Structures are given as structure tokens and as C-alpha cells.
Short mmCIF file of C-alpha atoms and ligand atoms in Angstrom, two decimals:
data_model
loop_
_atom_site.label_atom_id
_atom_site.label_comp_id
_atom_site.label_asym_id
_atom_site.label_seq_id
_atom_site.Cartn_x
_atom_site.Cartn_y
_atom_site.Cartn_z
CA MET A 1 84.26 13.42 -46.24
CA ILE A 2 85.55 16.93 -45.61
CA ARG A 3 82.94 19.63 -44.99
CA LEU A 4 82.98 22.70 -47.24
CA LEU A 5 80.70 24.61 -44.91
CA GLY A 6 82.68 26.67 -42.42
CA LYS A 7 85.57 27.32 -44.80
CA ASN A 8 86.55 30.89 -45.59
CA LEU A 9 87.48 32.20 -49.01
CA ASP A 10 91.23 31.67 -48.54
CA GLU A 11 90.67 28.04 -47.63
CA LEU A 12 88.34 27.54 -50.57
CA LYS A 13 91.00 29.07 -52.86
CA ALA A 14 93.62 26.67 -51.51
CA LEU A 15 91.20 23.79 -51.93
CA VAL A 16 90.34 24.52 -55.56
CA ALA A 17 94.03 25.04 -56.36
CA GLU A 18 94.76 21.63 -54.91
CA GLU A 19 92.02 20.11 -57.07
CA GLY A 20 93.41 21.82 -60.17
CA LEU A 21 90.28 23.96 -60.61
CA PRO A 22 90.28 27.62 -61.76
CA SER A 23 90.75 30.06 -58.86
CA TYR A 24 87.39 31.79 -59.52
CA THR A 25 85.72 28.52 -58.53
CA ALA A 26 86.40 29.40 -54.87
CA LYS A 27 84.06 32.41 -55.03
CA GLN A 28 81.46 30.35 -56.84
CA ILE A 29 81.56 27.73 -54.10
CA ALA A 30 81.33 30.40 -51.37
CA ARG A 31 78.27 31.82 -53.11
CA TRP A 32 76.59 28.41 -53.27
CA LEU A 33 77.37 27.73 -49.62
CA TYR A 34 76.54 31.08 -48.01
CA VAL A 35 74.18 32.91 -50.38
CA ARG A 36 72.28 30.15 -52.19
CA LYS A 37 72.63 27.84 -49.15
CA VAL A 38 72.66 24.60 -51.11
CA ARG A 39 72.89 21.24 -49.39
CA SER A 40 74.91 19.32 -51.96
CA ILE A 41 77.79 19.88 -54.36
CA GLU A 42 75.56 18.58 -57.16
CA GLU A 43 73.41 21.71 -56.83
CA MET A 44 76.41 23.99 -57.65
CA THR A 45 75.34 24.13 -61.26
CA ASP A 46 77.73 26.79 -62.54
CA LEU A 47 80.62 24.45 -61.76
CA SER A 48 81.41 22.04 -64.57
CA LYS A 49 80.25 18.44 -64.21
CA GLN A 50 83.88 17.34 -63.97
CA ALA A 51 84.61 19.92 -61.26
CA ARG A 52 81.61 18.77 -59.23
CA ALA A 53 82.57 15.13 -59.68
CA ALA A 54 86.14 15.85 -58.58
CA LEU A 55 84.96 17.72 -55.50
CA MET A 56 82.46 15.03 -54.55
CA GLN A 57 85.27 12.49 -54.29
CA LYS A 58 86.55 14.21 -51.15
CA TYR A 59 84.12 16.88 -50.05
CA GLU A 60 80.52 17.45 -49.01
CA VAL A 61 78.59 20.60 -48.10
CA GLY A 62 78.23 19.23 -44.57
CA LEU A 63 75.14 21.08 -43.36
CA THR A 64 73.84 19.79 -40.03
CA ASP A 65 70.04 19.86 -40.14
CA TYR A 66 67.87 20.21 -37.08
CA SER A 67 66.19 17.12 -35.67
CA HIS A 68 63.40 18.64 -33.59
CA ILE A 69 61.45 21.89 -33.14
CA GLN A 70 59.36 23.21 -30.27
CA ILE A 71 57.17 26.27 -30.70
CA SER A 72 56.28 28.55 -27.81
CA SER A 73 52.89 30.19 -27.38
CA ASP A 74 54.69 33.53 -28.00
CA GLY A 75 56.05 32.34 -31.37
CA THR A 76 59.58 31.64 -30.14
CA LYS A 77 60.97 28.46 -31.75
CA LYS A 78 63.57 26.17 -30.27
CA TYR A 79 65.54 24.02 -32.70
CA LEU A 80 67.52 20.99 -31.63
CA PHE A 81 70.60 19.97 -33.60
CA PRO A 82 72.68 16.82 -33.34
CA VAL A 83 76.36 17.70 -33.50
CA LYS A 84 79.70 15.98 -33.31
CA CYS A 85 81.90 17.97 -30.97
CA SER A 86 85.63 18.11 -30.63
CA HIS A 87 86.99 18.70 -27.17
CA SER A 88 89.43 21.53 -26.99
CA LYS A 89 91.96 22.25 -24.34
CA ASP A 90 92.73 25.71 -25.71
CA LEU A 91 91.60 27.35 -22.52
CA ASN A 92 91.46 26.03 -19.03
CA ALA A 93 88.72 28.12 -17.52
CA ALA A 94 89.34 26.88 -13.99
CA CYS A 95 85.62 26.80 -13.53
CA GLY A 96 84.78 23.30 -12.24
CA ALA A 97 81.41 22.69 -13.92
CA ASP A 98 78.99 20.38 -12.17
CA ALA A 99 78.46 17.35 -14.42
CA ALA A 100 75.61 15.96 -12.33
CA MET A 101 73.09 16.52 -15.12
CA PRO A 102 74.92 15.41 -18.25
CA LEU A 103 73.71 16.68 -21.59
CA GLU A 104 73.18 13.96 -24.13
CA GLU A 105 76.39 14.06 -26.07
CA GLY A 106 76.24 16.23 -29.14
CA ALA A 107 72.83 17.91 -28.74
CA ILE A 108 72.71 21.68 -29.04
CA GLU A 109 69.90 24.20 -29.41
CA ALA A 110 69.25 27.41 -31.29
CA VAL A 111 66.32 29.68 -30.49
CA MET A 112 64.53 31.89 -33.00
CA ILE A 113 62.87 34.90 -31.38
CA PRO A 114 60.39 36.80 -33.56
CA ASP A 115 59.69 40.42 -32.65
CA GLN A 116 57.53 42.45 -35.05
CA ASP A 117 59.71 42.83 -38.16
CA ARG A 118 62.76 41.25 -36.54
CA ALA A 119 63.77 37.60 -36.29
CA THR A 120 66.75 36.98 -34.04
CA LEU A 121 68.52 33.66 -33.81
CA CYS A 122 70.15 32.83 -30.50
CA VAL A 123 73.06 30.61 -31.55
CA SER A 124 74.99 28.00 -29.55
CA SER A 125 78.78 27.89 -29.68
CA GLN A 126 79.53 24.82 -27.54
CA SER A 127 77.83 21.61 -26.48
CA GLY A 128 77.45 22.14 -22.74
CA CYS A 129 79.76 24.64 -21.09
CA LYS A 130 82.72 24.52 -18.74
CA MET A 131 82.07 27.85 -17.02
CA GLY A 132 79.69 26.40 -14.43
CA CYS A 133 77.50 29.46 -13.75
CA ARG A 134 75.27 28.22 -10.95
CA PHE A 135 72.04 29.68 -12.33
CA CYS A 136 72.35 28.16 -15.81
CA MET A 137 71.07 24.79 -16.99
CA THR A 138 73.79 24.55 -19.64
CA GLY A 139 76.43 25.21 -17.01
CA ARG A 140 75.07 22.36 -14.89
CA GLN A 141 75.80 19.85 -17.61
CA GLY A 142 79.51 20.14 -17.90
CA PHE A 143 81.34 20.49 -21.18
CA HIS A 144 80.94 18.19 -24.15
CA GLY A 145 82.87 20.02 -26.82
CA ASN A 146 83.34 22.99 -29.09
CA LEU A 147 81.14 23.46 -32.12
CA SER A 148 82.94 23.77 -35.43
CA ALA A 149 82.35 26.86 -37.57
CA ALA A 150 80.30 24.54 -39.82
CA ASP A 151 78.01 23.62 -36.94
CA ILE A 152 77.61 27.25 -35.93
CA ILE A 153 76.81 28.32 -39.51
CA SER A 154 74.51 25.29 -39.90
CA GLN A 155 72.24 26.70 -37.19
CA ILE A 156 71.81 29.90 -39.20
CA ILE A 157 71.24 28.12 -42.51
CA ALA A 158 69.05 25.22 -41.34
CA VAL A 159 66.35 27.08 -39.40
CA ASP A 160 63.11 27.67 -41.30
CA GLU A 161 63.53 31.45 -40.94
CA SER A 162 67.08 31.50 -42.34
CA ASP A 163 66.32 33.93 -45.18
CA ARG A 164 64.55 36.42 -42.95
CA LEU A 165 66.85 36.44 -39.94
CA THR A 166 67.72 40.01 -39.04
CA ASN A 167 70.13 39.32 -36.17
CA ALA A 168 72.24 36.63 -34.56
CA VAL A 169 73.19 36.62 -30.91
CA PHE A 170 75.79 34.24 -29.51
CA MET A 171 73.82 33.68 -26.31
CA GLY A 172 72.84 30.03 -26.68
CA MET A 173 74.66 27.10 -25.14
CA GLY A 174 78.31 27.62 -24.30
CA GLU A 175 80.71 30.50 -23.79
CA PRO A 176 81.54 31.86 -27.27
CA LEU A 177 84.91 33.27 -26.27
CA ASP A 178 85.96 29.83 -24.98
CA ASN A 179 85.59 28.59 -28.58
CA TYR A 180 87.18 31.64 -30.09
CA GLU A 181 88.64 30.35 -33.35
CA ASN A 182 85.38 28.76 -34.51
CA VAL A 183 83.23 31.68 -33.39
CA ILE A 184 85.43 34.29 -35.07
CA ARG A 185 85.47 32.12 -38.22
CA ALA A 186 81.66 31.96 -38.20
CA ILE A 187 81.55 35.76 -37.76
CA GLU A 188 83.94 36.18 -40.68
CA ILE A 189 81.64 34.06 -42.87
CA LEU A 190 78.57 36.00 -41.72
CA THR A 191 80.09 39.44 -42.37
CA ALA A 192 82.36 38.92 -45.43
CA ASP A 193 81.15 40.13 -48.82
CA TRP A 194 81.86 36.62 -50.20
CA GLY A 195 79.77 35.16 -47.36
CA PHE A 196 76.44 36.27 -45.90
CA ALA A 197 77.51 39.97 -46.18
CA TRP A 198 75.77 40.89 -42.93
CA SER A 199 76.73 44.10 -41.17
CA PRO A 200 78.58 43.36 -37.88
CA LYS A 201 75.82 45.44 -36.27
CA ARG A 202 73.51 42.47 -36.75
CA ILE A 203 75.63 40.26 -34.50
CA THR A 204 76.09 40.30 -30.73
CA VAL A 205 78.51 38.09 -28.84
CA SER A 206 77.74 37.49 -25.19
CA THR A 207 80.47 36.55 -22.73
CA ILE A 208 80.97 36.15 -19.02
CA GLY A 209 84.39 37.75 -19.51
CA VAL A 210 87.03 35.37 -20.88
CA LEU A 211 89.64 38.07 -20.72
CA PRO A 212 92.38 37.04 -23.20
CA ASN A 213 89.90 36.24 -25.94
CA LEU A 214 87.77 39.27 -25.14
CA LYS A 215 90.73 41.44 -26.14
CA ARG A 216 91.10 39.50 -29.37
CA PHE A 217 87.39 39.79 -30.07
CA LEU A 218 87.42 43.55 -29.50
CA ASP A 219 90.47 43.93 -31.75
CA GLU A 220 89.40 41.56 -34.50
CA SER A 221 85.66 42.19 -34.91
CA LYS A 222 83.20 45.06 -34.98
CA CYS A 223 80.27 43.09 -33.58
CA HIS A 224 78.37 44.18 -30.52
CA LEU A 225 79.40 42.88 -27.11
CA ALA A 226 77.20 41.75 -24.23
CA VAL A 227 78.77 40.96 -20.85
CA SER A 228 77.07 38.82 -18.20
CA LEU A 229 77.67 40.82 -15.04
CA HIS A 230 74.94 39.80 -12.55
CA ASN A 231 76.56 41.28 -9.44
CA PRO A 232 78.83 44.30 -8.86
CA PHE A 233 80.46 42.82 -5.74
CA PRO A 234 83.34 40.40 -6.48
CA ASP A 235 82.69 37.99 -3.59
CA GLU A 236 78.98 37.73 -4.38
CA ARG A 237 79.63 37.35 -8.11
CA LEU A 238 82.04 34.55 -7.36
CA GLU A 239 79.28 32.74 -5.46
CA ILE A 240 77.30 32.25 -8.66
CA MET A 241 80.00 32.61 -11.33
CA PRO A 242 83.25 30.68 -10.84
CA VAL A 243 84.79 32.63 -13.74
CA GLN A 244 85.17 35.58 -11.38
CA LYS A 245 88.12 33.76 -9.83
CA ALA A 246 90.00 33.44 -13.11
CA TRP A 247 88.98 36.77 -14.66
CA ASN A 248 87.77 39.46 -12.33
CA ILE A 249 84.94 41.62 -13.66
CA ALA A 250 86.95 44.74 -12.70
CA ASP A 251 89.68 43.67 -15.14
CA VAL A 252 87.06 42.91 -17.80
CA LEU A 253 85.63 46.43 -17.40
CA ALA A 254 89.09 48.01 -17.43
CA LEU A 255 89.70 46.34 -20.80
CA ILE A 256 86.31 47.34 -22.21
CA ARG A 257 86.93 50.98 -21.23
CA LYS A 258 89.91 51.04 -23.60
CA TYR A 259 87.60 50.62 -26.61
CA ASP A 260 85.22 53.06 -28.26
CA PHE A 261 81.52 52.33 -27.83
CA THR A 262 80.27 55.78 -28.77
CA GLY A 263 79.85 54.90 -32.46
CA GLN A 264 78.20 51.95 -34.21
CA ARG A 265 79.50 49.30 -31.86
CA ARG A 266 77.60 48.78 -28.60
CA VAL A 267 78.32 47.15 -25.28
CA SER A 268 75.58 45.98 -22.96
CA PHE A 269 75.57 44.27 -19.58
CA GLU A 270 73.25 41.42 -18.69
CA TYR A 271 72.00 41.44 -15.12
CA THR A 272 69.74 38.58 -14.00
CA MET A 273 67.64 39.60 -11.01
CA PHE A 274 67.82 37.24 -8.01
CA ALA A 275 65.54 38.11 -5.09
CA GLY A 276 67.48 39.27 -2.06
CA PHE A 277 70.83 38.47 -3.65
CA ASN A 278 71.63 41.21 -6.14
CA ASP A 279 68.50 43.37 -6.36
CA THR A 280 68.91 45.91 -3.54
CA LYS A 281 69.52 49.66 -3.72
CA VAL A 282 73.09 49.00 -2.62
CA HIS A 283 73.58 46.75 -5.64
CA ALA A 284 72.00 49.24 -8.03
CA ASP A 285 74.22 52.04 -6.73
CA ALA A 286 77.37 49.90 -6.89
CA LEU A 287 76.48 48.79 -10.43
CA ALA A 288 75.89 52.39 -11.52
CA ARG A 289 79.25 53.43 -10.04
CA MET A 290 80.96 50.54 -11.78
CA LEU A 291 79.60 51.56 -15.20
CA LYS A 292 79.85 55.33 -14.75
CA ASN A 293 80.96 57.23 -17.86
CA LEU A 294 80.85 54.11 -20.00
CA GLU A 295 78.58 54.35 -23.05
CA CYS A 296 76.51 51.23 -22.41
CA ARG A 297 73.15 49.73 -21.63
CA VAL A 298 72.08 47.38 -18.84
CA ASN A 299 69.52 44.65 -19.52
CA LEU A 300 67.69 43.35 -16.47
CA ILE A 301 66.56 39.76 -16.90
CA ARG A 302 63.92 37.88 -14.93
CA PHE A 303 65.34 34.66 -13.57
CA HIS A 304 63.82 31.35 -14.62
CA LYS A 305 63.97 29.06 -11.65
CA ILE A 306 66.12 25.95 -12.03
CA PRO A 307 66.45 23.06 -9.58
CA ASP A 308 68.94 23.26 -6.70
CA PHE A 309 69.61 26.97 -7.02
CA PRO A 310 68.66 28.90 -3.88
CA TYR A 311 67.37 32.13 -5.41
CA GLU A 312 64.04 33.04 -7.01
CA THR A 313 63.52 35.82 -9.49
CA SER A 314 63.04 39.30 -8.01
CA PRO A 315 59.44 40.53 -7.91
CA ASP A 316 58.42 42.80 -10.81
CA ILE A 317 58.17 45.86 -8.55
CA VAL A 318 61.75 45.32 -7.33
CA ILE A 319 62.99 44.96 -10.91
CA GLU A 320 61.13 48.13 -11.90
CA ASN A 321 62.59 50.09 -8.97
CA PHE A 322 66.09 48.79 -9.75
CA LYS A 323 65.65 49.93 -13.34
CA LYS A 324 64.47 53.40 -12.27
CA ARG A 325 67.37 53.81 -9.84
CA MET A 326 69.86 52.86 -12.55
CA ASN A 327 68.29 55.20 -15.09
CA ASN A 328 68.29 58.02 -12.53
CA SER A 329 72.02 57.39 -12.08
CA GLY A 330 72.52 57.95 -15.80
CA ILE A 331 72.88 54.30 -16.90
CA THR A 332 70.37 53.35 -19.60
CA THR A 333 68.60 50.31 -18.21
CA THR A 334 65.78 48.21 -19.61
CA VAL A 335 63.99 45.03 -18.58
CA ARG A 336 64.32 42.30 -21.16
CA ALA A 337 61.06 40.64 -22.13
CA SER A 338 61.15 36.96 -21.35
CA ARG A 339 60.55 34.77 -24.38
CA GLY A 340 59.94 31.05 -24.88
CA GLU A 341 59.76 30.18 -21.19
CA ASP A 342 57.07 27.51 -21.78
CA ILE A 343 59.43 25.52 -24.04
CA LEU A 344 62.51 26.09 -21.84
CA ALA A 345 64.00 28.40 -24.44
CA ALA A 346 64.51 31.45 -22.23
CA CYS A 347 67.87 32.69 -20.97
CA GLY A 348 69.77 30.06 -18.99
CA MET A 349 67.26 27.29 -19.72
CA LEU A 350 68.86 25.60 -22.75
CA ALA A 351 69.63 22.01 -21.98
CA GLY A 352 69.33 19.97 -25.18
CA GLU A 353 66.84 17.76 -23.44
CA HIS A 354 64.65 16.81 -26.38
CA LYS A 355 67.37 15.08 -28.28
CA ALA A 356 66.13 12.54 -30.80
CA LYS A 357 62.59 12.68 -29.46
CA GLY A 358 61.14 13.14 -32.87
CA SER A 359 61.81 14.63 -36.21
CA LYS A 360 60.77 17.96 -37.56
FE1 SF4 B 401 78.15 28.76 -19.76
FE2 SF4 B 401 76.82 31.00 -20.33
FE3 SF4 B 401 75.67 29.10 -18.86
FE4 SF4 B 401 77.67 30.53 -17.81
S1 SF4 B 401 75.66 31.30 -18.44
S2 SF4 B 401 77.42 28.30 -17.71
S3 SF4 B 401 78.95 30.85 -19.65
S4 SF4 B 401 76.28 28.91 -21.01
#
């Protein structure tokens, strides 16, 4: 069966033409998929019985439902989804991931973070990841495959909070810009008037700096950008982020500076605080110099210890002083509240480890 979910309006138009159905049927199907969020073609009741029967010969909605939920004491919810991944060789990241802790094939996670009147879904874009960042549980597991646009959109539709989500952040498992075509397709569906009709301001894509696709993303979307920076010194950044070898952060910043972030679109930099590694005054000053005159924000993140990584999180007082020093240098800097740590849902902790343990 071919999945309807994940198709854009042009593809739906081609599909209905092929089936000999009126062209307006494409918009009706898009509405059922992305506004009414139905789970079967049978539920598309403004399509004739014959049209539905014809479609059901070949197609299905194709929603992937979650198989497990964990709820944190702070209200954060982690959803586990079974997925079938396709390996893609579209980019060779040259990032030798350590496959010593393999993820169970096809398990991905999405995390819903409630915050007063907001509900943000942290979405996964790949099963595992090939970028091999040393401080990240997903990176430890190696790469199992790209998620299809249908599997990305499924996360947004299947969670219990789907109708009250205010934001989506591509900060879950995987490097979104290493699965560019599917991520940009999902963004198209989320922002198009025939789709979810979200403003691009509700979406943030986080990357470690996959340079060629970063340019495409900046040209082709209006969504916010978050860049994982973590160290202003190239040799030290390389120690924890193999991507630095392929795409230097200086080149990433040079590209970002060519775009306008003074309007609606924002760029932020993620900086995880490792005690004694990247949290000194020298680092703060180098970071401030690096970002000088760029309209941006820095988010400092407490590190959640993972096995076999030598650094601990910086003490709160060090993080606070780092923040002050950055703000005094004119770079807006905040400390990100840690959420869902007790259910391993915080930044860098997603590992798909509760696969098939139970049902929702
Ligand atoms: Fe991949 Fe992101 Fe983890 Fe790096 S931090 S290994 S890019 S999931």
C-alpha cells in the first residue's frame, strides 16, 4: 500500500488525475490528512464511495501511531514510535559514529514539552544519527535510516496533544539537514495553506552545521534556525563533534551572516556546558567575539551525563557567570530549563530504549 500521508498538494493532484478523479479531490484529501487528521480513507466522507473504493485499492493514510509513552514529573511526555527507515547515501558526513550501543532498528522518539500555554513537540528526523557527537546518546548508536516525511508528520499527528501543539522543533533524534528532502517536505506540509497552515515562526530546525543543506534550508524556508555550537575553538570542538572536520563552524557562521535575522526569522546557538572543557572566561570571550554583530541568541544547556564521556555538566554558578559575561558582551544569552530528565527525554538523551515494552 502507498501512503498518502507525507504527500504534498502537487503529488495528490497527480495521484487523483491518475485515478481519474476530479482535480478538486486533491485538496479534499489534503484537508482530511492534515486538518481533520483522519486515519483511514473510509473517513474521507466528502469523497464519493466509488472514489474512496478506488483509492483504497492502492493507497492508505499510513499514519504511524506511537507504541509507548513515558510521562515526566514535570509533565514532559516522551512518545516512542516504531518506524521503517530507508538508508540514504545522499550525504557522507565523514563522521564515523560509534555503533557500540545499537538502537533497536526503527525506534524513534518525540518529546512533548508543556510550558504554560505552550506545547512544543521535539520531533525526530532520523533513526539514530551518523554525526557521532560524543556527548549524545543518539550519536552513540550509529545510523539506522532516514525518516520519511510521513513518519515525521505522523509524530505531529499521533501525539495526544496534536491539536494544541504551538511549536515544533527538529531537535529530536538525528540531524535534520542530513535528511533534507524529507524534512523540507514535512515543513512544506506544516506551513502550506492546504496543509497544517502553521506560520514558519512556529518551527525551529536545529543543526550541527551540514553546510550544503544549511544553505538550501536558509534559501527555501523561513523557519527559525538553531545551531549546535558547543565550543568556539575549532580543535576543541572537533574533540566532541566530528562534523567540525567536514564543515568548520567558521564557514557555517560565514554563511549564516549572509542572511537577515533582524526580522521575523531567528537564529540561536546551542551551547552545552561541560565543566572545565568549554565553560571558562576565555571560552565566553571567544564565543562573544565569534557572534559579534550577529542578531542572535545563545542558549546555555546543562549537560546530562552519559556513560563513557569524560565531562560533567558545569556547576550552576559557572553557567550563571558564563551567561552574565556573554550578556555583558552584548550577546543575548539564557540558560535553557532542563525538561524530562527523569524519563531520559532531555537534550542528548534520546535513545529509543523503550521499544515495544508496552502499549500506550
Ligand atoms: Fe546527531 Fe544531533 Fe546527536 Fe549530534 S547531537 S549525534 S547531530 S542527534
